[in-house]
mmCIF file of C-alpha atoms in Angstrom:
data_model
loop_
_atom_site.group_PDB
_atom_site.id
_atom_site.type_symbol
_atom_site.label_atom_id
_atom_site.label_comp_id
_atom_site.label_asym_id
_atom_site.label_seq_id
_atom_site.Cartn_x
_atom_site.Cartn_y
_atom_site.Cartn_z
ATOM 1 C CA MET A 1 -2.946 -9.610 31.060
ATOM 2 C CA LEU A 2 0.658 -10.799 31.164
ATOM 3 C CA LYS A 3 3.640 -8.830 32.409
ATOM 4 C CA PHE A 4 7.099 -8.795 30.866
ATOM 5 C CA GLY A 5 9.686 -6.623 32.589
ATOM 6 C CA GLY A 6 6.927 -4.885 34.528
ATOM 7 C CA VAL A 7 5.047 -3.947 31.338
ATOM 8 C CA GLU A 8 1.488 -5.234 30.887
ATOM 9 C CA VAL A 9 0.948 -7.188 27.670
ATOM 10 C CA LEU A 10 -2.469 -8.124 26.310
ATOM 11 C CA ARG A 11 -3.124 -11.848 25.981
ATOM 12 C CA PRO A 12 -5.768 -12.736 23.359
ATOM 13 C CA ALA A 13 -8.421 -15.333 24.119
ATOM 14 C CA ALA A 14 -7.846 -16.659 20.584
ATOM 15 C CA ILE A 15 -5.500 -15.905 17.706
ATOM 16 C CA ALA A 16 -6.736 -16.579 14.175
ATOM 17 C CA ARG A 17 -3.806 -16.772 11.752
ATOM 18 C CA CYS A 18 -5.554 -16.175 8.448
ATOM 19 C CA ALA A 19 -4.343 -17.082 4.973
ATOM 20 C CA THR A 20 -7.581 -16.426 3.031
ATOM 21 C CA ALA A 21 -10.568 -14.103 3.164
ATOM 22 C CA GLN A 22 -12.652 -17.117 4.211
ATOM 23 C CA ASP A 23 -10.376 -17.585 7.241
ATOM 24 C CA VAL A 24 -11.078 -13.976 8.188
ATOM 25 C CA THR A 25 -14.823 -14.523 7.804
ATOM 26 C CA GLU A 26 -14.701 -17.518 10.148
ATOM 27 C CA ALA A 27 -12.604 -15.662 12.732
ATOM 28 C CA LEU A 28 -15.012 -12.759 12.640
ATOM 29 C CA ALA A 29 -17.931 -15.135 13.122
ATOM 30 C CA LEU A 30 -16.201 -16.614 16.177
ATOM 31 C CA ALA A 31 -15.739 -13.183 17.736
ATOM 32 C CA ARG A 32 -19.365 -12.281 17.150
ATOM 33 C CA ARG A 33 -20.669 -15.656 18.357
ATOM 34 C CA GLU A 34 -18.700 -15.470 21.598
ATOM 35 C CA ALA A 35 -19.330 -11.719 22.032
ATOM 36 C CA LEU A 36 -15.595 -11.106 22.237
ATOM 37 C CA PRO A 37 -13.773 -7.931 21.279
ATOM 38 C CA LEU A 38 -11.547 -8.229 18.239
ATOM 39 C CA ALA A 39 -8.454 -6.653 16.771
ATOM 40 C CA VAL A 40 -6.854 -6.983 13.363
ATOM 41 C CA ARG A 41 -3.094 -7.281 12.943
ATOM 42 C CA SER A 42 -1.168 -6.718 9.738
ATOM 43 C CA GLY A 43 2.324 -5.707 10.848
ATOM 44 C CA GLY A 44 1.569 -5.142 14.530
ATOM 45 C CA HIS A 45 3.103 -1.648 14.625
ATOM 46 C CA CYS A 46 0.169 0.314 16.043
ATOM 47 C CA PHE A 47 1.554 2.987 18.400
ATOM 48 C CA ALA A 48 -1.483 2.649 20.668
ATOM 49 C CA GLY A 49 -1.457 -1.145 20.779
ATOM 50 C CA ARG A 50 -4.708 -1.542 18.848
ATOM 51 C CA SER A 51 -3.382 -4.552 16.951
ATOM 52 C CA SER A 52 -3.711 -6.488 20.227
ATOM 53 C CA THR A 53 -6.752 -7.508 22.256
ATOM 54 C CA THR A 54 -7.975 -9.717 25.078
ATOM 55 C CA GLY A 55 -10.557 -11.133 22.652
ATOM 56 C CA VAL A 56 -10.023 -12.515 19.144
ATOM 57 C CA LEU A 57 -6.887 -11.367 17.350
ATOM 58 C CA ILE A 58 -7.337 -11.690 13.590
ATOM 59 C CA ASP A 59 -3.820 -11.882 12.186
ATOM 60 C CA VAL A 60 -3.774 -11.360 8.406
ATOM 61 C CA GLY A 61 -0.005 -11.864 8.165
ATOM 62 C CA GLY A 62 -0.558 -15.024 6.127
ATOM 63 C CA LEU A 63 -2.160 -13.000 3.351
ATOM 64 C CA ASP A 64 1.217 -11.881 2.088
ATOM 65 C CA HIS A 65 1.115 -12.439 -1.677
ATOM 66 C CA VAL A 66 2.543 -9.783 -4.008
ATOM 67 C CA ALA A 67 1.794 -9.722 -7.763
ATOM 68 C CA LEU A 68 2.535 -7.045 -10.368
ATOM 69 C CA GLY A 69 0.603 -6.553 -13.604
ATOM 70 C CA ASP A 70 0.074 -3.562 -15.908
ATOM 71 C CA GLY A 71 1.673 -1.157 -13.448
ATOM 72 C CA VAL A 72 -0.597 -2.228 -10.576
ATOM 73 C CA VAL A 73 0.615 -4.301 -7.638
ATOM 74 C CA THR A 74 -1.896 -6.538 -5.871
ATOM 75 C CA VAL A 75 -0.888 -7.362 -2.316
ATOM 76 C CA GLY A 76 -2.317 -9.329 0.553
ATOM 77 C CA ALA A 77 -3.143 -7.240 3.607
ATOM 78 C CA GLY A 78 -0.336 -8.890 5.560
ATOM 79 C CA ALA A 79 2.446 -8.231 3.051
ATOM 80 C CA ARG A 80 5.373 -6.392 4.608
ATOM 81 C CA LEU A 81 6.987 -3.406 2.934
ATOM 82 C CA ALA A 82 10.355 -5.092 2.392
ATOM 83 C CA ALA A 83 8.711 -7.959 0.501
ATOM 84 C CA ILE A 84 6.764 -5.529 -1.684
ATOM 85 C CA TYR A 85 9.855 -3.462 -2.478
ATOM 86 C CA ASP A 86 11.824 -6.635 -3.229
ATOM 87 C CA ALA A 87 9.152 -7.944 -5.604
ATOM 88 C CA LEU A 88 8.888 -4.654 -7.503
ATOM 89 C CA ALA A 89 12.598 -3.823 -7.732
ATOM 90 C CA PRO A 90 13.405 -6.133 -10.708
ATOM 91 C CA HIS A 91 10.730 -4.257 -12.673
ATOM 92 C CA ASP A 92 12.096 -0.799 -11.714
ATOM 93 C CA ARG A 93 8.800 -0.049 -9.963
ATOM 94 C CA THR A 94 7.889 0.701 -6.357
ATOM 95 C CA ILE A 95 5.217 2.274 -4.184
ATOM 96 C CA ALA A 96 5.511 5.471 -2.171
ATOM 97 C CA GLY A 97 5.696 4.062 1.338
ATOM 98 C CA GLY A 98 7.773 4.093 4.496
ATOM 99 C CA CYS A 99 11.190 2.626 5.263
ATOM 100 C CA GLY A 100 10.187 0.166 8.008
ATOM 101 C CA ALA A 101 10.916 -3.238 6.479
ATOM 102 C CA THR A 102 8.468 -5.153 8.702
ATOM 103 C CA VAL A 103 5.579 -2.672 8.523
ATOM 104 C CA GLY A 104 2.390 -4.243 7.129
ATOM 105 C CA ILE A 105 0.969 -2.627 4.011
ATOM 106 C CA ALA A 106 -2.636 -2.547 5.224
ATOM 107 C CA GLY A 107 -2.073 -0.473 8.358
ATOM 108 C CA LEU A 108 0.207 1.932 6.515
ATOM 109 C CA ALA A 109 -2.012 2.493 3.482
ATOM 110 C CA LEU A 110 -5.379 2.644 5.260
ATOM 111 C CA GLY A 111 -4.196 5.478 7.516
ATOM 112 C CA GLY A 112 -2.297 7.507 4.926
ATOM 113 C CA GLY A 113 1.306 6.408 4.565
ATOM 114 C CA LEU A 114 4.290 8.772 4.570
ATOM 115 C CA GLY A 115 7.576 8.066 2.810
ATOM 116 C CA VAL A 116 10.527 9.545 0.966
ATOM 117 C CA LEU A 117 8.640 9.482 -2.363
ATOM 118 C CA GLY A 118 5.577 11.133 -0.855
ATOM 119 C CA ARG A 119 6.456 14.674 -1.899
ATOM 120 C CA ARG A 120 6.719 13.382 -5.473
ATOM 121 C CA HIS A 121 3.835 10.868 -5.577
ATOM 122 C CA GLY A 122 1.640 11.464 -2.522
ATOM 123 C CA LEU A 123 0.511 9.234 0.305
ATOM 124 C CA THR A 124 0.415 5.467 0.096
ATOM 125 C CA CYS A 125 -3.382 5.672 0.330
ATOM 126 C CA ASP A 126 -3.391 7.894 -2.759
ATOM 127 C CA GLN A 127 -2.066 4.926 -4.744
ATOM 128 C CA VAL A 128 -4.809 2.538 -3.554
ATOM 129 C CA ILE A 129 -7.243 1.799 -6.386
ATOM 130 C CA GLY A 130 -8.962 -1.312 -5.053
ATOM 131 C CA ALA A 131 -9.541 -3.396 -1.939
ATOM 132 C CA GLU A 132 -11.135 -6.693 -0.947
ATOM 133 C CA VAL A 133 -12.925 -6.348 2.388
ATOM 134 C CA VAL A 134 -14.686 -8.667 4.816
ATOM 135 C CA LEU A 135 -17.662 -6.744 6.172
ATOM 136 C CA ALA A 136 -19.189 -7.054 9.649
ATOM 137 C CA ASP A 137 -21.720 -9.666 8.498
ATOM 138 C CA GLY A 138 -18.982 -11.819 6.929
ATOM 139 C CA THR A 139 -19.695 -10.772 3.357
ATOM 140 C CA VAL A 140 -16.600 -10.403 1.157
ATOM 141 C CA VAL A 141 -16.798 -7.422 -1.212
ATOM 142 C CA ASP A 142 -14.627 -5.479 -3.618
ATOM 143 C CA ALA A 143 -14.750 -1.961 -2.236
ATOM 144 C CA ASP A 144 -15.950 0.894 -4.411
ATOM 145 C CA GLY A 145 -17.706 4.218 -3.986
ATOM 146 C CA ASP A 146 -17.857 5.582 -0.454
ATOM 147 C CA LEU A 147 -16.272 2.488 1.089
ATOM 148 C CA LEU A 148 -13.153 2.695 -1.081
ATOM 149 C CA TRP A 149 -13.014 6.436 -0.443
ATOM 150 C CA ALA A 150 -13.104 5.827 3.330
ATOM 151 C CA LEU A 151 -10.432 3.130 3.193
ATOM 152 C CA ARG A 152 -8.057 5.633 1.595
ATOM 153 C CA GLY A 153 -6.840 7.388 4.716
ATOM 154 C CA ALA A 154 -9.351 7.067 7.571
ATOM 155 C CA GLY A 155 -7.334 4.481 9.480
ATOM 156 C CA GLY A 156 -7.628 0.708 9.542
ATOM 157 C CA GLY A 157 -10.230 -1.556 11.106
ATOM 158 C CA GLN A 158 -13.206 0.807 11.152
ATOM 159 C CA PHE A 159 -15.408 -0.390 8.283
ATOM 160 C CA GLY A 160 -14.320 -3.979 7.693
ATOM 161 C CA ILE A 161 -11.247 -6.183 7.517
ATOM 162 C CA VAL A 162 -9.182 -5.558 4.403
ATOM 163 C CA THR A 163 -7.705 -8.739 2.952
ATOM 164 C CA ARG A 164 -6.268 -7.447 -0.340
ATOM 165 C CA LEU A 165 -5.189 -4.107 -1.801
ATOM 166 C CA ALA A 166 -4.423 -2.964 -5.334
ATOM 167 C CA LEU A 167 -2.019 -0.033 -5.658
ATOM 168 C CA LYS A 168 -0.678 1.924 -8.592
ATOM 169 C CA THR A 169 3.088 1.607 -8.772
ATOM 170 C CA VAL A 170 5.520 4.414 -9.577
ATOM 171 C CA PRO A 171 8.994 4.439 -11.145
ATOM 172 C CA ALA A 172 11.826 3.400 -8.805
ATOM 173 C CA PRO A 173 14.327 6.229 -9.359
ATOM 174 C CA PRO A 174 18.081 6.154 -8.687
ATOM 175 C CA THR A 175 18.355 7.846 -5.298
ATOM 176 C CA THR A 176 20.905 9.691 -3.183
ATOM 177 C CA CYS A 177 20.605 9.556 0.612
ATOM 178 C CA PHE A 178 21.966 11.573 3.511
ATOM 179 C CA HIS A 179 22.234 11.547 7.286
ATOM 180 C CA VAL A 180 23.988 14.499 8.891
ATOM 181 C CA THR A 181 24.220 15.048 12.659
ATOM 182 C CA HIS A 182 24.625 18.490 14.281
ATOM 183 C CA PRO A 183 25.221 19.418 17.930
ATOM 184 C CA LEU A 184 22.113 19.794 20.059
ATOM 185 C CA ALA A 185 23.002 23.456 20.711
ATOM 186 C CA GLU A 186 22.198 24.158 17.047
ATOM 187 C CA ALA A 187 18.638 22.863 17.338
ATOM 188 C CA PRO A 188 16.843 26.263 17.463
ATOM 189 C CA ALA A 189 18.535 27.582 14.316
ATOM 190 C CA LEU A 190 18.189 24.260 12.475
ATOM 191 C CA ILE A 191 14.471 23.891 13.240
ATOM 192 C CA ASP A 192 13.807 27.426 12.002
ATOM 193 C CA TRP A 193 15.905 26.865 8.850
ATOM 194 C CA TRP A 194 14.290 23.488 8.198
ATOM 195 C CA GLN A 195 10.673 24.689 8.446
ATOM 196 C CA ARG A 196 11.401 27.456 5.928
ATOM 197 C CA VAL A 197 13.311 25.286 3.429
ATOM 198 C CA ALA A 198 12.306 21.597 3.558
ATOM 199 C CA PRO A 199 8.590 21.895 2.611
ATOM 200 C CA ASP A 200 9.503 24.049 -0.420
ATOM 201 C CA ALA A 201 12.484 21.983 -1.595
ATOM 202 C CA PRO A 202 12.355 20.188 -4.968
ATOM 203 C CA GLU A 203 9.924 17.298 -4.767
ATOM 204 C CA GLU A 204 12.658 14.680 -5.130
ATOM 205 C CA THR A 205 14.121 15.917 -1.824
ATOM 206 C CA ALA A 206 12.599 14.602 1.397
ATOM 207 C CA ALA A 207 14.555 15.881 4.399
ATOM 208 C CA SER A 208 13.336 14.982 7.881
ATOM 209 C CA LEU A 209 14.707 16.729 10.965
ATOM 210 C CA VAL A 210 14.935 14.687 14.162
ATOM 211 C CA VAL A 211 16.043 16.188 17.490
ATOM 212 C CA ARG A 212 17.322 13.662 20.031
ATOM 213 C CA PRO A 213 19.572 13.846 23.090
ATOM 214 C CA ASP A 214 22.543 12.815 20.938
ATOM 215 C CA GLY A 215 22.099 15.690 18.487
ATOM 216 C CA VAL A 216 20.047 16.998 15.575
ATOM 217 C CA HIS A 217 19.696 14.552 12.690
ATOM 218 C CA LEU A 218 18.991 15.707 9.125
ATOM 219 C CA PHE A 219 17.984 12.584 7.290
ATOM 220 C CA GLY A 220 16.402 11.576 3.989
ATOM 221 C CA VAL A 221 16.865 11.572 0.203
ATOM 222 C CA GLY A 222 17.864 14.177 -2.355
ATOM 223 C CA ASP A 223 20.798 16.514 -2.772
ATOM 224 C CA ILE A 224 22.389 17.978 0.346
ATOM 225 C CA ASP A 225 25.724 19.570 -0.580
ATOM 226 C CA GLY A 226 28.688 17.511 0.579
ATOM 227 C CA ALA A 227 26.597 14.998 2.510
ATOM 228 C CA THR A 228 24.826 12.729 0.036
ATOM 229 C CA THR A 229 25.710 9.203 -0.939
ATOM 230 C CA PRO A 230 26.362 8.332 -4.572
ATOM 231 C CA ALA A 231 23.161 7.583 -6.474
ATOM 232 C CA MET A 232 22.038 4.004 -5.896
ATOM 233 C CA PRO A 233 19.138 1.832 -7.054
ATOM 234 C CA TYR A 234 15.986 2.794 -5.189
ATOM 235 C CA ARG A 235 15.687 -0.561 -3.410
ATOM 236 C CA GLU A 236 19.243 -0.162 -2.111
ATOM 237 C CA ALA A 237 18.426 3.368 -0.988
ATOM 238 C CA LYS A 238 15.513 2.060 1.074
ATOM 239 C CA ARG A 239 17.849 -0.390 2.762
ATOM 240 C CA TRP A 240 20.380 2.377 3.376
ATOM 241 C CA LEU A 241 17.737 4.552 5.001
ATOM 242 C CA ASN A 242 16.515 1.685 7.167
ATOM 243 C CA GLU A 243 20.046 0.854 8.314
ATOM 244 C CA ASN A 244 21.518 4.363 8.607
ATOM 245 C CA GLY A 245 18.756 6.420 10.156
ATOM 246 C CA PRO A 246 18.861 7.812 13.684
ATOM 247 C CA PRO A 247 19.534 4.819 15.990
ATOM 248 C CA GLU A 248 16.836 3.283 18.120
ATOM 249 C CA GLN A 249 16.386 4.776 21.579
ATOM 250 C CA ASP A 250 15.755 2.701 24.705
ATOM 251 C CA ALA A 251 12.445 3.736 26.239
ATOM 252 C CA THR A 252 10.065 1.834 28.503
ATOM 253 C CA ASP A 253 7.455 4.506 29.266
ATOM 254 C CA GLU A 254 6.847 6.794 26.331
ATOM 255 C CA ARG A 255 3.968 8.643 24.740
ATOM 256 C CA SER A 256 3.571 10.056 21.245
ATOM 257 C CA LYS A 257 1.570 12.993 19.951
ATOM 258 C CA SER A 258 1.443 14.484 16.475
ATOM 259 C CA GLU A 259 0.214 17.664 14.833
ATOM 260 C CA PHE A 260 0.252 19.244 11.390
ATOM 261 C CA PHE A 261 1.415 22.823 10.795
ATOM 262 C CA ARG A 262 0.537 25.065 7.875
ATOM 263 C CA ASP A 263 2.359 28.122 9.235
ATOM 264 C CA LEU A 264 5.856 28.658 10.583
ATOM 265 C CA ILE A 265 6.469 28.103 14.283
ATOM 266 C CA PRO A 266 7.588 31.469 15.729
ATOM 267 C CA GLY A 267 11.200 31.806 16.828
ATOM 268 C CA GLU A 268 10.335 32.388 20.470
ATOM 269 C CA THR A 269 8.241 29.197 20.485
ATOM 270 C CA ILE A 270 11.125 27.229 18.978
ATOM 271 C CA ALA A 271 13.394 28.629 21.705
ATOM 272 C CA THR A 272 10.937 27.559 24.409
ATOM 273 C CA LEU A 273 10.551 24.119 22.854
ATOM 274 C CA THR A 274 14.290 23.473 22.585
ATOM 275 C CA ARG A 275 14.868 24.659 26.169
ATOM 276 C CA HIS A 276 12.190 22.212 27.258
ATOM 277 C CA PHE A 277 13.933 19.502 25.245
ATOM 278 C CA ALA A 278 17.323 20.282 26.827
ATOM 279 C CA HIS A 279 15.868 20.170 30.357
ATOM 280 C CA GLY A 280 14.187 16.796 29.784
ATOM 281 C CA SER A 281 15.606 13.400 30.606
ATOM 282 C CA GLY A 282 15.558 9.970 29.064
ATOM 283 C CA ALA A 283 14.691 9.028 25.482
ATOM 284 C CA ARG A 284 12.747 11.809 23.755
ATOM 285 C CA GLU A 285 12.353 13.065 20.224
ATOM 286 C CA LEU A 286 11.090 15.903 18.035
ATOM 287 C CA ASP A 287 10.476 14.444 14.570
ATOM 288 C CA PHE A 288 9.703 16.940 11.769
ATOM 289 C CA SER A 289 8.483 15.531 8.407
ATOM 290 C CA PRO A 290 8.158 17.802 5.349
ATOM 291 C CA TRP A 291 4.862 18.112 3.516
ATOM 292 C CA GLY A 292 4.405 20.022 0.263
ATOM 293 C CA GLY A 293 4.522 18.708 -3.292
ATOM 294 C CA ALA A 294 2.144 15.883 -4.134
ATOM 295 C CA TYR A 295 0.907 15.663 -0.544
ATOM 296 C CA ASN A 296 -0.751 19.040 -1.060
ATOM 297 C CA ARG A 297 -1.997 18.607 -4.638
ATOM 298 C CA THR A 298 -4.822 16.232 -3.673
ATOM 299 C CA PRO A 299 -8.024 17.985 -2.451
ATOM 300 C CA PRO A 300 -8.878 17.255 1.217
ATOM 301 C CA ASP A 301 -12.122 15.491 0.301
ATOM 302 C CA ALA A 302 -10.733 13.408 -2.585
ATOM 303 C CA THR A 303 -9.787 10.688 -0.099
ATOM 304 C CA ALA A 304 -10.593 10.250 3.581
ATOM 305 C CA PHE A 305 -7.215 11.759 4.525
ATOM 306 C CA PRO A 306 -7.912 15.488 5.093
ATOM 307 C CA HIS A 307 -4.557 17.085 5.972
ATOM 308 C CA ARG A 308 -3.677 18.418 2.533
ATOM 309 C CA ASP A 309 -2.752 22.021 3.266
ATOM 310 C CA ALA A 310 0.039 21.476 5.811
ATOM 311 C CA ARG A 311 3.711 22.452 5.473
ATOM 312 C CA PHE A 312 4.946 19.793 7.853
ATOM 313 C CA LEU A 313 4.113 17.210 10.492
ATOM 314 C CA LEU A 314 5.641 17.144 13.977
ATOM 315 C CA LYS A 315 5.675 13.979 16.072
ATOM 316 C CA LEU A 316 6.629 14.250 19.747
ATOM 317 C CA THR A 317 7.795 11.131 21.564
ATOM 318 C CA GLY A 318 9.082 10.735 25.103
ATOM 319 C CA PRO A 319 8.025 10.492 28.774
ATOM 320 C CA PRO A 320 4.345 11.416 29.184
ATOM 321 C CA ASP A 321 4.809 14.641 31.159
ATOM 322 C CA TRP A 322 7.546 15.808 28.796
ATOM 323 C CA VAL A 323 5.416 15.103 25.711
ATOM 324 C CA GLU A 324 2.364 16.867 27.114
ATOM 325 C CA ARG A 325 4.413 19.986 27.884
ATOM 326 C CA ALA A 326 6.051 19.955 24.427
ATOM 327 C CA TYR A 327 2.607 19.635 22.851
ATOM 328 C CA ALA A 328 1.286 22.541 24.929
ATOM 329 C CA ILE A 329 4.173 24.692 23.672
ATOM 330 C CA THR A 330 3.628 23.954 19.976
ATOM 331 C CA HIS A 331 -0.119 23.304 19.767
ATOM 332 C CA PRO A 332 -1.228 26.963 19.554
ATOM 333 C CA HIS A 333 0.577 27.193 16.202
ATOM 334 C CA GLY A 334 -0.649 23.902 14.701
ATOM 335 C CA THR A 335 -3.722 23.110 12.640
ATOM 336 C CA GLY A 336 -5.272 20.944 15.357
ATOM 337 C CA GLY A 337 -4.997 18.013 12.941
ATOM 338 C CA ALA A 338 -3.290 14.782 13.994
ATOM 339 C CA TYR A 339 -2.048 11.817 11.949
ATOM 340 C CA VAL A 340 -4.329 8.817 12.438
ATOM 341 C CA ASN A 341 -1.401 6.412 11.959
ATOM 342 C CA PHE A 342 0.119 7.969 15.094
ATOM 343 C CA PRO A 343 -2.929 7.272 17.310
ATOM 344 C CA ASP A 344 -3.044 9.359 20.472
ATOM 345 C CA PRO A 345 -5.320 8.145 23.308
ATOM 346 C CA TYR A 346 -5.076 11.533 25.046
ATOM 347 C CA LEU A 347 -6.508 13.875 22.412
ATOM 348 C CA ASP A 348 -9.454 15.969 23.573
ATOM 349 C CA ASP A 349 -11.343 15.584 20.270
ATOM 350 C CA PRO A 350 -9.597 12.795 18.362
ATOM 351 C CA LEU A 351 -12.146 12.285 15.594
ATOM 352 C CA THR A 352 -12.004 15.918 14.531
ATOM 353 C CA ALA A 353 -8.214 15.928 14.826
ATOM 354 C CA TYR A 354 -7.841 12.825 12.652
ATOM 355 C CA HIS A 355 -10.600 13.315 10.108
ATOM 356 C CA GLY A 356 -11.258 17.074 9.924
ATOM 357 C CA VAL A 357 -13.639 18.083 7.129
ATOM 358 C CA ASN A 358 -14.292 14.430 6.243
ATOM 359 C CA LEU A 359 -15.660 13.401 9.632
ATOM 360 C CA GLU A 360 -19.392 13.567 8.860
ATOM 361 C CA ARG A 361 -19.063 11.630 5.605
ATOM 362 C CA LEU A 362 -17.000 8.988 7.393
ATOM 363 C CA ARG A 363 -19.691 8.644 10.041
ATOM 364 C CA GLU A 364 -22.229 7.997 7.279
ATOM 365 C CA VAL A 365 -19.981 5.323 5.751
ATOM 366 C CA LYS A 366 -19.602 3.716 9.185
ATOM 367 C CA VAL A 367 -23.372 3.514 9.657
ATOM 368 C CA THR A 368 -23.788 2.003 6.193
ATOM 369 C CA TYR A 369 -21.123 -0.689 6.446
ATOM 370 C CA ASP A 370 -20.894 -1.391 10.193
ATOM 371 C CA PRO A 371 -24.265 -0.376 11.681
ATOM 372 C CA GLY A 372 -23.750 -2.614 14.714
ATOM 373 C CA ASN A 373 -20.310 -1.104 15.446
ATOM 374 C CA VAL A 374 -18.620 -4.506 15.346
ATOM 375 C CA PHE A 375 -15.309 -2.861 14.469
ATOM 376 C CA ARG A 376 -15.023 -0.668 17.519
ATOM 377 C CA PHE A 377 -11.989 0.460 19.445
ATOM 378 C CA PRO A 378 -11.061 3.629 21.328
ATOM 379 C CA GLN A 379 -11.335 6.647 19.022
ATOM 380 C CA SER A 380 -13.108 4.692 16.260
ATOM 381 C CA LEU A 381 -16.001 6.384 14.470
#
């Protein structure tokens, strides 16, 4: 372990910077030969730090090629979202993904993948139609059947190391954007209004609601009267969203929890939650993301991602005690489901929360493709 500014940082025994599937095979063999733990890094954005290890870190950032043909984009597992959007923009195509320019495609897509086109086209994992994978024994395969099904939404690094993905592209539409800030005192009314309106809005509208100490931020794409930008090319809209979203908060000791909701949060619960928010201190956040539309049109067992009947997702971020209390306030009204791309080390039953009705089938896939549990980490299958 190293420490920077009092924070412990994992120091790998070895870092394998891979540019081919064969490089990944050799790095995996090293980890197995030396009986070292391993982690796989695409973009390095894992909330729980699982793209780091004290063993062998297999960095697939060098597999960053992007190629478009017949409406399908083939990408290396280390390709970053900005590079993918840039490559597709001249062809008026894109993928439904997030706004984080440096996020790696593999981590995003394997765990689901939310974005402003999601209500129109679904999750990023819904667009995945193929994958090259290095299995635990070093074999390189093109995933199909149960393995491809599992890779579409169960979370990365559980069945093998993905080195390449093929995704269906979608049209890149002209897009209007908005970011409106309201006083914090309006949070109770705005949360109640948002949960009733945003999940049922036209599918081209994706309006997130973010409550922070500096106010309540309504942020996204679509038509919000008097607040939207002029229509712009989709690639420019992604840049606008990345540059004009709620500003980064300074936080050194924070925790995140997430939960899906299929029913409205009662008014008295919203009042309790916003009082708790107002009485907190430091950087903290309530982040509401709308579901509905194409997110809900896919059956829960069609891919490994099960949370297909929700109205919205709530992510709580802040000091640990504050987050745990906020979760206790809202949890009785949630589905019990959590987003695997927001990994939470403190869930009582994480596998059920992440995988729901698909858990048993995923366990069978795990036994088939990784019987020795080579790809193990906290909360893995």
